[in-house]
Short mmCIF file of C-alpha atoms in Angstrom, two decimals:
data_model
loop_
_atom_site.label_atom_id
_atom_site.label_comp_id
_atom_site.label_asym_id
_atom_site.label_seq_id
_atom_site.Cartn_x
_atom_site.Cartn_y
_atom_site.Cartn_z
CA UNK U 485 -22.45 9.10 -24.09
CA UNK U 486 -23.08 10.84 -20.64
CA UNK U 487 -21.07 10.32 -17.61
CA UNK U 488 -21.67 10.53 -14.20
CA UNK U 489 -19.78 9.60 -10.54
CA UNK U 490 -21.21 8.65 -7.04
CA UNK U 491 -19.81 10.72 -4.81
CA UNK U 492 -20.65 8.43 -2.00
CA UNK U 493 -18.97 5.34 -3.45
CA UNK U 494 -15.80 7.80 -4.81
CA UNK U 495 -12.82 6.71 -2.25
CA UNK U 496 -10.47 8.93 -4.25
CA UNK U 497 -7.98 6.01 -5.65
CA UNK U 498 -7.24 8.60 -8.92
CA UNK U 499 -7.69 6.34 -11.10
CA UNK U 500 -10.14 8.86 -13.16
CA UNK U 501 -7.82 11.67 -13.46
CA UNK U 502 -4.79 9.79 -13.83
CA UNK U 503 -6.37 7.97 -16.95
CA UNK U 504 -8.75 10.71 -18.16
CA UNK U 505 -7.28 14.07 -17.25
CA UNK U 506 -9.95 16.21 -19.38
CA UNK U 507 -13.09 14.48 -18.08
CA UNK U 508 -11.82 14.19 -14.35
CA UNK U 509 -10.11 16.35 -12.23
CA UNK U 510 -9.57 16.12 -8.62
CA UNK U 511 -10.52 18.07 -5.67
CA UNK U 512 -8.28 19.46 -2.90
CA UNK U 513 -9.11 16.07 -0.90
CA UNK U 514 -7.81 14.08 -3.78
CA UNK U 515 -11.70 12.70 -4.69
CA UNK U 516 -13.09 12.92 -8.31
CA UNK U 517 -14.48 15.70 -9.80
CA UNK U 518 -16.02 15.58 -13.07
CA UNK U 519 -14.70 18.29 -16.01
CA UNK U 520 -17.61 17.76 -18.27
CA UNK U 521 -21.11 18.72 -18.66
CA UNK U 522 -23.85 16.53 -20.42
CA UNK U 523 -22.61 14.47 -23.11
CA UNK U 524 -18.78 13.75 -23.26
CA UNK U 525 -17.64 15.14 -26.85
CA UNK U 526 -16.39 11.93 -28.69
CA UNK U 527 -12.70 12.77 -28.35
CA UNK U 528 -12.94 12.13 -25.09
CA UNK U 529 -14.97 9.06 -25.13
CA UNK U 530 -12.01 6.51 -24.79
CA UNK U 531 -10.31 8.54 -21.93
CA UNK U 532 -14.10 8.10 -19.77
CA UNK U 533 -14.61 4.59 -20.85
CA UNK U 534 -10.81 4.09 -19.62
CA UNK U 535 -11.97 5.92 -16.19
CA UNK U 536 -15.35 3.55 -15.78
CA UNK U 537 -12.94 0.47 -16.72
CA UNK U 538 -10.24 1.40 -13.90
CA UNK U 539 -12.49 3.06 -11.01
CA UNK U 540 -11.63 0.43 -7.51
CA UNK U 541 -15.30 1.29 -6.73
CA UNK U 542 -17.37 1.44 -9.52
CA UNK U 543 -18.25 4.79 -8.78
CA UNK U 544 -18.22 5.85 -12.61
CA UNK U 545 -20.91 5.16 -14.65
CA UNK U 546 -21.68 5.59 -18.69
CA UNK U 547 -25.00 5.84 -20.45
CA UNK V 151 1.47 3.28 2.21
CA UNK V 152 -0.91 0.83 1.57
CA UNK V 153 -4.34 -0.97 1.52
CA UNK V 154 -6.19 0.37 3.42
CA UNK V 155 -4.07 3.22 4.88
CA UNK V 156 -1.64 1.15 5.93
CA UNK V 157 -2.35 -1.50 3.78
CA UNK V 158 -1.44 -3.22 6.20
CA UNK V 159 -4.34 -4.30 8.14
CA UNK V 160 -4.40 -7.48 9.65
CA UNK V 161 -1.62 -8.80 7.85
CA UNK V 162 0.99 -6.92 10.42
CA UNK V 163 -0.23 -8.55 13.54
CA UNK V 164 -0.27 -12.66 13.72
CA UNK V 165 -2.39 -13.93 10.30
CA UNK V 166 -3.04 -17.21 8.54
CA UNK V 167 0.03 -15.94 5.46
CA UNK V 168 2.50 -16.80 8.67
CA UNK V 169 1.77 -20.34 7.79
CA UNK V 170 2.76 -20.11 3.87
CA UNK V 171 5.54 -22.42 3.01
CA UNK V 172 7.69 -20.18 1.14
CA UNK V 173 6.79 -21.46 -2.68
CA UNK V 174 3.25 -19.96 -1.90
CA UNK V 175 4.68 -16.97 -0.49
CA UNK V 176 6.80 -16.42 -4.31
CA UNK V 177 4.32 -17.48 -6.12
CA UNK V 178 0.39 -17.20 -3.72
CA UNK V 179 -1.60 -16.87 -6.89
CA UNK V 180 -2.33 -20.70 -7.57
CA UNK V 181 -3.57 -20.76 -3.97
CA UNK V 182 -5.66 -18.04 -4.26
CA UNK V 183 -7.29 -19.54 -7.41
CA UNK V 184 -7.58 -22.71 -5.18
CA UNK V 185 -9.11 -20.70 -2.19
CA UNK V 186 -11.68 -19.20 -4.49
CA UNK V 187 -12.75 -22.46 -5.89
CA UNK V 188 -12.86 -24.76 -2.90
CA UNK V 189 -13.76 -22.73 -0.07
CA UNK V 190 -14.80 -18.98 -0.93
CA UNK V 191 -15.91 -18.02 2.49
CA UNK V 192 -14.63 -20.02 4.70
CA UNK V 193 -13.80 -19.87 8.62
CA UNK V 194 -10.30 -21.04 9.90
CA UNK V 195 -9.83 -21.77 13.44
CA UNK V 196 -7.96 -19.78 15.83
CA UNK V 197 -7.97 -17.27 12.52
CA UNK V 198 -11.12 -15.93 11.31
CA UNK V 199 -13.30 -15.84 8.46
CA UNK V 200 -11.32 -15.43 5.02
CA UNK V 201 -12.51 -13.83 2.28
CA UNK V 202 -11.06 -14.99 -1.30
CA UNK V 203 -13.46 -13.17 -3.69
CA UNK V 204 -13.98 -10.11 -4.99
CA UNK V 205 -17.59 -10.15 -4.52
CA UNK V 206 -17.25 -10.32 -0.77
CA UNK V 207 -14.47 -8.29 -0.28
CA UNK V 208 -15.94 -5.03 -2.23
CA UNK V 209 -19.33 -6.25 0.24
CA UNK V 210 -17.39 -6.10 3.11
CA UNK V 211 -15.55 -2.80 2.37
CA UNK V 212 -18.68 -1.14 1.27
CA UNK V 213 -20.00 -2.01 4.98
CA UNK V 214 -17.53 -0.12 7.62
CA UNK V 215 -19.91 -0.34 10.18
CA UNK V 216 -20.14 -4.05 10.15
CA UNK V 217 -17.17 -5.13 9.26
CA UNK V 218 -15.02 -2.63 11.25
CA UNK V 219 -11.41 -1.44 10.97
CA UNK V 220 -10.86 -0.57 14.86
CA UNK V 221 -8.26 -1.72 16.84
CA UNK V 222 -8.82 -5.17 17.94
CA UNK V 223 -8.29 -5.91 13.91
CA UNK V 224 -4.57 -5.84 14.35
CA UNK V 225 -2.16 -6.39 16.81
CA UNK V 226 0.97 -4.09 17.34
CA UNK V 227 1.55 -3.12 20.64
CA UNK V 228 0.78 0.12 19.66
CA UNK V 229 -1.55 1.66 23.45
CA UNK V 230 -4.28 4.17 21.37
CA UNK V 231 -5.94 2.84 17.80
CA UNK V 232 -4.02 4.03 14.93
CA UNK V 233 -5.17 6.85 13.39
CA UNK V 234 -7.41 7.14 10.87
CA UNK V 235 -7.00 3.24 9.80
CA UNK V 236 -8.19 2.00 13.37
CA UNK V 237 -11.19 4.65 13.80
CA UNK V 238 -14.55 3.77 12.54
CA UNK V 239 -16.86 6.13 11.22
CA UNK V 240 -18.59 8.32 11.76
CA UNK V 241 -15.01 9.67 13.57
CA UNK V 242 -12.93 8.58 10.42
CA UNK V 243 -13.93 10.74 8.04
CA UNK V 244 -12.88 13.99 10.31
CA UNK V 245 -9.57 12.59 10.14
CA UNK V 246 -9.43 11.96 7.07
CA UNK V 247 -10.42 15.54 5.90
CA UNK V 248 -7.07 16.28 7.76
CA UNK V 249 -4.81 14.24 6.25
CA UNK V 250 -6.33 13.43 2.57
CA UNK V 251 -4.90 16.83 1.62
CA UNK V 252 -1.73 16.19 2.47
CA UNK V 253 -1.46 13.17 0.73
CA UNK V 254 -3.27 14.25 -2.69
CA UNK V 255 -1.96 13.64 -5.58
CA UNK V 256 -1.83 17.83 -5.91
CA UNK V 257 0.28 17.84 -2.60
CA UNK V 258 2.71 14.37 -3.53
CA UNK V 259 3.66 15.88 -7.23
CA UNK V 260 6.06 18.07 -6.02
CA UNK V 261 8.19 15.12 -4.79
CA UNK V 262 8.74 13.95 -7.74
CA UNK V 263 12.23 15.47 -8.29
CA UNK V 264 13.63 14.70 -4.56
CA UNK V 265 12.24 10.64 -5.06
CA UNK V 266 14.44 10.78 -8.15
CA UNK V 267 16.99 11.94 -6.85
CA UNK V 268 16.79 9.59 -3.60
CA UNK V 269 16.55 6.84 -6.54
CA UNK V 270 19.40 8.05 -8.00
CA UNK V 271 21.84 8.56 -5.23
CA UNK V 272 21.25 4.87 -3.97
CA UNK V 273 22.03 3.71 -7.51
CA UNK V 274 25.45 5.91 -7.26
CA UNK V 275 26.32 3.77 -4.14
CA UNK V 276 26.54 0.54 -5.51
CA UNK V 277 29.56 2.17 -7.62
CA UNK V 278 31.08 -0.46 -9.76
CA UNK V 279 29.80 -3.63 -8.38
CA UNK V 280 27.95 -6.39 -10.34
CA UNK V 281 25.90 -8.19 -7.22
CA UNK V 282 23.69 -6.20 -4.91
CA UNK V 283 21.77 -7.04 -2.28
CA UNK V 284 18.33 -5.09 -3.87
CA UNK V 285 16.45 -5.44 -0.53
CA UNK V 286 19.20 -3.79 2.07
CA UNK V 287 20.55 -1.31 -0.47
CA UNK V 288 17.61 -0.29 -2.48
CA UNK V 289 14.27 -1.30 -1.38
CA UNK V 290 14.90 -0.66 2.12
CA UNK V 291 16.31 2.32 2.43
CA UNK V 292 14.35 4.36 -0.48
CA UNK V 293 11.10 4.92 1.05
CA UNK V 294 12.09 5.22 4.59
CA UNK V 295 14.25 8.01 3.08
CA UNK V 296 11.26 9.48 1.34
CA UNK V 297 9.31 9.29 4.57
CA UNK V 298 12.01 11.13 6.66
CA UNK V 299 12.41 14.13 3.95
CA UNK V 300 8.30 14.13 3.73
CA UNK V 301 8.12 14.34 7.82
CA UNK V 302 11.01 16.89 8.08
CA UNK V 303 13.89 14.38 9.64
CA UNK V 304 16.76 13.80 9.66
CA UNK V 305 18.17 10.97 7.15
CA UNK V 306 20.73 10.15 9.57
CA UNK V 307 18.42 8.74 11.32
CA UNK V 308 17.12 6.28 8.67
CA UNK V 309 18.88 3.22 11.25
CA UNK V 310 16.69 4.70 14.13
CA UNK V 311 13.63 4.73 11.80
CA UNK V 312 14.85 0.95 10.25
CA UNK V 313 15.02 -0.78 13.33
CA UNK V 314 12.04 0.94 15.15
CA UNK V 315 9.87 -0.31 11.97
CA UNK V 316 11.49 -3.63 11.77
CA UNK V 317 10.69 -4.32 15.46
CA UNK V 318 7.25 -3.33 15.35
CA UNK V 319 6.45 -5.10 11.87
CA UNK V 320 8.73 -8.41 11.77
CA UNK V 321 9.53 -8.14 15.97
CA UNK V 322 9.88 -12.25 15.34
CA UNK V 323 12.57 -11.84 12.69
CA UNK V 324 14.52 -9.39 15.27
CA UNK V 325 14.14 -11.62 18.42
CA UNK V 326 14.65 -15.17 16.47
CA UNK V 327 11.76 -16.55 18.44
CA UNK V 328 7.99 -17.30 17.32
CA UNK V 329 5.41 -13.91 17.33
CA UNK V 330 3.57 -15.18 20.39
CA UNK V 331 7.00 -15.61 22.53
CA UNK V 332 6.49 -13.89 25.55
CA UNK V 333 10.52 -12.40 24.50
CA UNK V 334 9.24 -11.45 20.81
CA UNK V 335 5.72 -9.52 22.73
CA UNK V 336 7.67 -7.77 25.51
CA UNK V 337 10.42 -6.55 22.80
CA UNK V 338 7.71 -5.23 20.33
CA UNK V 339 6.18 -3.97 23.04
CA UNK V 340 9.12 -1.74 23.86
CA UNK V 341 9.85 -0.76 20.24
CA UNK V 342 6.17 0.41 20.43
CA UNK V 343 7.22 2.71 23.53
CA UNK V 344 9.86 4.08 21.45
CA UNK V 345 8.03 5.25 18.57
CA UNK V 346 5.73 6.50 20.89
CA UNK V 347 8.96 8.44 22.71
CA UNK V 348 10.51 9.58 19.15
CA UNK V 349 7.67 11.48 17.52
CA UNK V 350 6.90 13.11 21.32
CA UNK V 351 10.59 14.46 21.16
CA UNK V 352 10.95 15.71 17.55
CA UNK V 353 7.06 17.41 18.24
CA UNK V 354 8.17 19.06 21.06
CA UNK V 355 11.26 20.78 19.11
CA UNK V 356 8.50 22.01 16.27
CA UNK V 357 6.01 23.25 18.96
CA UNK V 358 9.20 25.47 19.58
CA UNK V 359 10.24 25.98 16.05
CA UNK V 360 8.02 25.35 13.00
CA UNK V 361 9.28 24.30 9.63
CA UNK V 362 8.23 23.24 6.93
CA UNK V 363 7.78 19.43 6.97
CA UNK V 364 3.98 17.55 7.73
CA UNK V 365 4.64 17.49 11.55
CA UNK V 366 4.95 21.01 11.89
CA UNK V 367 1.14 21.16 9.83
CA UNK V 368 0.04 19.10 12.35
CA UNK V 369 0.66 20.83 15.07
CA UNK V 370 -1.48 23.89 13.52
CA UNK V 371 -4.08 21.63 11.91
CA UNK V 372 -7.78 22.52 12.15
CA UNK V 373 -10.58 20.43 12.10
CA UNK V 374 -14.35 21.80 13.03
CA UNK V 375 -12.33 24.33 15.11
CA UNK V 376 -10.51 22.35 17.04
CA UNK V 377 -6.56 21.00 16.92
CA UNK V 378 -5.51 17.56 16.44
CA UNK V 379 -4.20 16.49 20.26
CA UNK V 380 -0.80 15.62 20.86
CA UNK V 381 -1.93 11.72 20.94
CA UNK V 382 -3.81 11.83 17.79
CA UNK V 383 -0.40 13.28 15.94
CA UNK V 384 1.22 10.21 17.34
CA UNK V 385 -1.36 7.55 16.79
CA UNK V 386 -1.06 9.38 13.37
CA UNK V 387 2.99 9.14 13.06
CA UNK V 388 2.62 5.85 14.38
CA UNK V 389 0.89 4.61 11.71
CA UNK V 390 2.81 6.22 8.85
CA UNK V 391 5.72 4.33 10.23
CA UNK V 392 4.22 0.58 10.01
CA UNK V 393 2.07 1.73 6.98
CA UNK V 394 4.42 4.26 4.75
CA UNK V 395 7.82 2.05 4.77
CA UNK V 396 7.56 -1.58 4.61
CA UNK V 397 4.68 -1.58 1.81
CA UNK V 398 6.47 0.21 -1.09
CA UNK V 399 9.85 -1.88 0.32
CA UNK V 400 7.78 -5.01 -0.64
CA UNK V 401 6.10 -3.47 -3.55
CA UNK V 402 9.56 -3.38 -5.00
CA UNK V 403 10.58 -6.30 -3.59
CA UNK V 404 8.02 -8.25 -5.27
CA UNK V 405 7.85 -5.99 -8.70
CA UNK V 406 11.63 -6.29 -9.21
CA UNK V 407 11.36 -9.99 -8.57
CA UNK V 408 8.93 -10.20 -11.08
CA UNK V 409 10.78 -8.58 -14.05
CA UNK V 410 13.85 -10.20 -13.29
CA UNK V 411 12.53 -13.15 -14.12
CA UNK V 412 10.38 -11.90 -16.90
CA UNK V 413 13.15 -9.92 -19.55
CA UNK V 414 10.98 -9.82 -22.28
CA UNK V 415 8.61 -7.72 -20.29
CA UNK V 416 10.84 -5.95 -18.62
CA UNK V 417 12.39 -4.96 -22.07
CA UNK V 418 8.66 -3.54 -22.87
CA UNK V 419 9.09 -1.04 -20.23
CA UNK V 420 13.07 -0.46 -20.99
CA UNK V 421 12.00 0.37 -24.50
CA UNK V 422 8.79 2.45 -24.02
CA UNK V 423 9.09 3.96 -20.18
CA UNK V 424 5.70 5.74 -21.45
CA UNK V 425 3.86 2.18 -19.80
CA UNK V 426 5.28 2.19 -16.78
CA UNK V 427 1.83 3.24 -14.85
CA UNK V 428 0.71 0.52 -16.45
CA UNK V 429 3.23 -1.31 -15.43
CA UNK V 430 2.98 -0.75 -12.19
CA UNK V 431 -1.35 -1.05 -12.11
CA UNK V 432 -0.63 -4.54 -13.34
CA UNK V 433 2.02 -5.70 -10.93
CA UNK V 434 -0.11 -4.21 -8.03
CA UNK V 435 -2.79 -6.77 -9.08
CA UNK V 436 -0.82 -9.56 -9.88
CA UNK V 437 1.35 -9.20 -6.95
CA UNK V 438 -0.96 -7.46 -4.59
CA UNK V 439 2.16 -6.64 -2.31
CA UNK V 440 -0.37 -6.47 1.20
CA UNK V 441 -2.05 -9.87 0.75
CA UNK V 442 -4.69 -9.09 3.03
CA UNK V 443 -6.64 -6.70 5.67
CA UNK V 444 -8.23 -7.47 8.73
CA UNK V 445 -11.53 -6.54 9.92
CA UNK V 446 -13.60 -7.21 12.75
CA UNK V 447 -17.48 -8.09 12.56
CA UNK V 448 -19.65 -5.89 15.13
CA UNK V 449 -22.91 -7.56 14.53
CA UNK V 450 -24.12 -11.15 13.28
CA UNK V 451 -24.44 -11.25 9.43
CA UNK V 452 -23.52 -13.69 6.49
CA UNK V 453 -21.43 -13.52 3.48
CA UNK V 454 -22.12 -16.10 0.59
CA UNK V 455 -24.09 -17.72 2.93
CA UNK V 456 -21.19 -18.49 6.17
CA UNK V 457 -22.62 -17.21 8.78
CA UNK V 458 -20.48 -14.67 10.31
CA UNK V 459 -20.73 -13.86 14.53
CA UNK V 460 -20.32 -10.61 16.26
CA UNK V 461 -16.59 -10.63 17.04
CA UNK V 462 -15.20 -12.60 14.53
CA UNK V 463 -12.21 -11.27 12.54
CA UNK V 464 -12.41 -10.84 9.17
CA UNK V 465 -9.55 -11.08 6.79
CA UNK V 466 -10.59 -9.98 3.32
CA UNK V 467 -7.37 -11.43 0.86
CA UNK V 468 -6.97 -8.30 -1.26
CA UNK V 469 -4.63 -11.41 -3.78
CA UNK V 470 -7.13 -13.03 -4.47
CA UNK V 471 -9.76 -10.53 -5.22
CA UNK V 472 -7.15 -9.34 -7.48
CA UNK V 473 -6.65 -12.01 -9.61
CA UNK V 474 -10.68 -13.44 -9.34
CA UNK V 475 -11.58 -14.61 -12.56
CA UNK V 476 -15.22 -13.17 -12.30
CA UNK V 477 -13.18 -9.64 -12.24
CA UNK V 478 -10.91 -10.00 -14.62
CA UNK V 479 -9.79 -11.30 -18.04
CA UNK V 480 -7.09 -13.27 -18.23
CA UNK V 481 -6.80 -12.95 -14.38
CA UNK V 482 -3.99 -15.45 -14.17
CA UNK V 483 -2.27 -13.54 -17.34
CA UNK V 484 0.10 -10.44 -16.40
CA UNK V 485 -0.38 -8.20 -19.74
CA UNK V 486 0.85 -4.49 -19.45
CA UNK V 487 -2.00 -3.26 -21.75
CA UNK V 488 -4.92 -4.24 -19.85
CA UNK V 489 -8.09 -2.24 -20.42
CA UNK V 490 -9.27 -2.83 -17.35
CA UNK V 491 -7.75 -3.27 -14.34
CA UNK V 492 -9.88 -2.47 -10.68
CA UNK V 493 -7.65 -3.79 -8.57
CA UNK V 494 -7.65 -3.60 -4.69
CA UNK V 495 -4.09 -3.21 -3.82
CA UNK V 496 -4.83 -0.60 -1.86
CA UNK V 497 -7.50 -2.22 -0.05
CA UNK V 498 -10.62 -0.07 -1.25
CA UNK V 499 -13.84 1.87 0.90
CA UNK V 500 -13.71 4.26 3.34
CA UNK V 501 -10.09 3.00 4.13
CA UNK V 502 -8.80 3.26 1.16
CA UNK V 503 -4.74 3.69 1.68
CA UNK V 504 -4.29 7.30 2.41
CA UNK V 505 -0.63 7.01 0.78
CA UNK V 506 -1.75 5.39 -2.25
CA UNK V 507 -0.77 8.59 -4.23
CA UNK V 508 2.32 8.91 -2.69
CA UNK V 509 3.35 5.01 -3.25
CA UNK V 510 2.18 4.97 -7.03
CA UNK V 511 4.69 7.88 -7.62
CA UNK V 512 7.45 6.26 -5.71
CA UNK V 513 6.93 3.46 -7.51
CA UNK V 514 6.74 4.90 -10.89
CA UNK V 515 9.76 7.03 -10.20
CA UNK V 516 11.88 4.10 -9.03
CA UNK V 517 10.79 2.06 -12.21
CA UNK V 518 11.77 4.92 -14.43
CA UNK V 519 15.05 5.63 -13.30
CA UNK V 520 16.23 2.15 -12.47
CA UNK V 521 15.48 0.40 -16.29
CA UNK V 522 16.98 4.02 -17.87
CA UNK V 523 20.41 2.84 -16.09
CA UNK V 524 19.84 -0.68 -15.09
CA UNK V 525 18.28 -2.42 -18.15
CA UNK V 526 19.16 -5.97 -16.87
CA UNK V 527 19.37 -8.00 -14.00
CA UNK V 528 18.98 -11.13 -12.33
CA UNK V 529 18.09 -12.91 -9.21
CA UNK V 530 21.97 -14.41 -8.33
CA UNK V 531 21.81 -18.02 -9.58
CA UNK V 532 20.86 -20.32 -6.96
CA UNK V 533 19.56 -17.93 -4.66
CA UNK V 534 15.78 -18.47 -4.10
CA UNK V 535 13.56 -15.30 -2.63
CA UNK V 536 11.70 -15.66 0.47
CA UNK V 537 9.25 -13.43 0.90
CA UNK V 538 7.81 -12.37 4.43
CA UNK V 539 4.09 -13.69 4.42
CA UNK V 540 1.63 -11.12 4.66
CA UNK V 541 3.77 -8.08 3.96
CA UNK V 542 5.53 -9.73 1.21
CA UNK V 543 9.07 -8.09 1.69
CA UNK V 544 12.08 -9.45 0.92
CA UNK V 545 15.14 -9.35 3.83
CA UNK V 546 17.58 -10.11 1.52
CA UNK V 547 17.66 -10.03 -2.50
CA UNK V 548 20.70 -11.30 -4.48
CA UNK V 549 21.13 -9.27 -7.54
CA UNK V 550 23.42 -9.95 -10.48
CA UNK V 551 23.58 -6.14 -12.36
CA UNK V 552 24.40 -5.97 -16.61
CA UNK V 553 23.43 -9.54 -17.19
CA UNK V 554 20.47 -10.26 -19.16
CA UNK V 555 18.74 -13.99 -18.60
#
């Protein structure tokens, strides 16, 4: 599974790195920033499918 | 802090909540599931046009432009627009590369040990006694304590700081006379002239003196070259203090209520403190202390079909987007292991609370090390909670310590 985030729609709530701490991080500003590259190795699948599930904005999205 | 940067929105400054009886203020969620059903969209009189479901809320946040944030949203007395929750964009987002990081979750972490400690300490004054009074000696005071060691003050002035909020948030409660008494206006009015007095005094000392506390960052703040003005550090301060202190005092208020009426899930987080974010994500929803935020349309549109006219206020009721059915499972059902859970406490767009960071770890903190010394409690028998509409504080809170229900 691949994930991305809109960096338009991100409002920087946390909820990403909070919930999935090695697939997000945050920037200086407190917005999302995204740890991985390409597909998300499946040990970290639950932890971005928590991040998509808790993101205020929908600004996470899985395919 | 909360929705929307102050998360406080419309709800500070006259708003339909002043008209809940106070059953619906304990317990709003059966109205909000009666709101959503019945009338969706729906324009009140003399009020505005109220929003109960998600679906127009996120539609009115994701549109700043035309459903704007600026001053004539709210009502406080306060001379300049409140800065940044007041300032539209394009201007907003300057502001808010100023002060987002200071309040990011990088820059709040380090409070961590002071909050618990702050925690702790008001727990050590209730010494030996079995009743407290939760609101006045714990919910009050804590994050107006946080907010004066955050902005460098001192915490002997916490009744300055108490009174100048009360009188600005609640001016009704202080006077005894309706919010549209010409009394109740002219004394809020003045309270606003004091804030405005206090922060000018303690920024003058730090343009002589720097130390290290957020005002003196202010004062040597950059943005595109230029400094923030002494007004905009006010407007700024200004804010913090209607936005920073009553919001996590009702947070509390109403998350404490909750779980003492509620032991078996309060045991949950007794025995496994590990939930406790949890905890707190779910009581935000379910109890969505800020029940609403106001904002004010600048052009002629429509939401689910009401037509909405330039000018009209807005009130988008963060409650009952929070417990919307179409959002979430089980949205009437409080469960501490929800997979999903995007609630709007903190109002959501590009006003977003700016202290949302700050108030989860206050929160967290104060859940932590309350239930690790004060498993059980109760709301004193016979003694019913009124919460203020809108902001939904408690004034008082009768507490029985050491008794489980």
């Amino acid at each position: 599974v691949r994930v991305r985030v809109d960096l338009d729609t991100c409002q920087g709530h946390g909820r990403c790195y909070d919930l999935a701490p090695d697939v997000f991080g945050a920037d200086d500003e407190g917005y999302a920033q995204l740890l991985v590259t390409g597909d998300v190795p499946a040990e970290l699948e639950q932890q971005a499918r928590a991040a998509e599930a808790n993101c205020p904005e929908r600004a996470i999205v899985l395919d | 802090m909360s929705t929307t940067e102050t998360d406080g929105g419309g709800s500070y400054g006259g708003s339909p909540f002043e008209q809940m009886d106070p059953e619906t203020a304990r317990h709003p969620q059966p109205s909000y599931k009666l709101m959503r059903d019945l009338m969706p969209v729906t324009r009140m009189d003399g009020i505005g046009v109220l929003l109960a479901r998600r679906a127009e809320v996120d539609e009115a946040f994701r549109q700043p432009e035309l459903f704007s944030s600026a001053m004539d949203a709210v009502a406080l007395q306060n001379v300049r627009p409140l800065i940044p929750l007041q300032i539209d964009p394009p201007e907003h987002k300057k502001f808010r590369k100023i002060l987002d990081p200071l309040f990011a979750p990088k820059q709040v972490k380090p409070l961590e040990e002071p909050v618990a400690a702050l925690v702790n300490e008001l727990i050590d004054g209730f010494g030996d006694a079995t009743e407290v009074d939760f609101s006045k000696q714990f919910s009050t005071p804590f994050p107006s304590q946080v907010f004066l060691t955050l902005l460098g003050l001192p915490l002997d002035d916490l009744p300055v700081f108490l009174a100048m909020k009360d009188g600005i948030i609640r001016p009704d409660h202080v006077v005894g006379k309706p919010r549209d008494d010409k009394e109740t206006v002219a004394y809020q009015r003045g309270i606003a002239q004091s804030i405005y007095d206090y922060f000018d005094r303690v920024l003058d000392e730090r343009e002589v003196e720097r130390r290290d506390d957020l005002l003196s960052r202010f004062l040597d703040t950059e943005v595109e070259g230029e400094r923030l003005t002494r007004h905009d550090i006010l407007d700024i301060c200004f804010l913090f203090l209607i936005a920073g202190l009553d919001t996590v005092s009702a947070s509390l208020d109403c998350f404490f209520g909750y779980l003492a009426e509620h032991p078996e899930q309060r045991r949950q987080l007794v025995e496994d403190p590990s939930i406790i974010p949890a905890v707190v994500e779910e009581l935000l929803r379910w109890e969505t202390p800020v029940i609403g935020v106001a904002r004010v349309a600048t052009a002629d549109t429509e939401l689910a079909g009401c037509p909405i006219h330039k000018g009209d206020h807005v009130m988008a009721i963060l409650g009952s987007a929070n417990t919307d059915e179409a959002e979430f499972d089980d949205a009437d059902v409080v469960r501490f292991d929800r997979e999903a859970n995007r609630h709007l406490a903190f109002g959501g767009g590009v006003h977003r609370c700016l202290g949302s960071h700050l108030a989860r770890l206050e929160l967290r903190v104060a859940l932590r090390e309350w239930h690790a010394r004060i498993p059980d409690y109760r709301i004193q028998p016979g003694a019913e909670l009124d919460y203020t509409p809108g902001i939904r504080s408690l004034d008082t809170f009768p507490m029985v310590l050491g008794v489980s229900q």
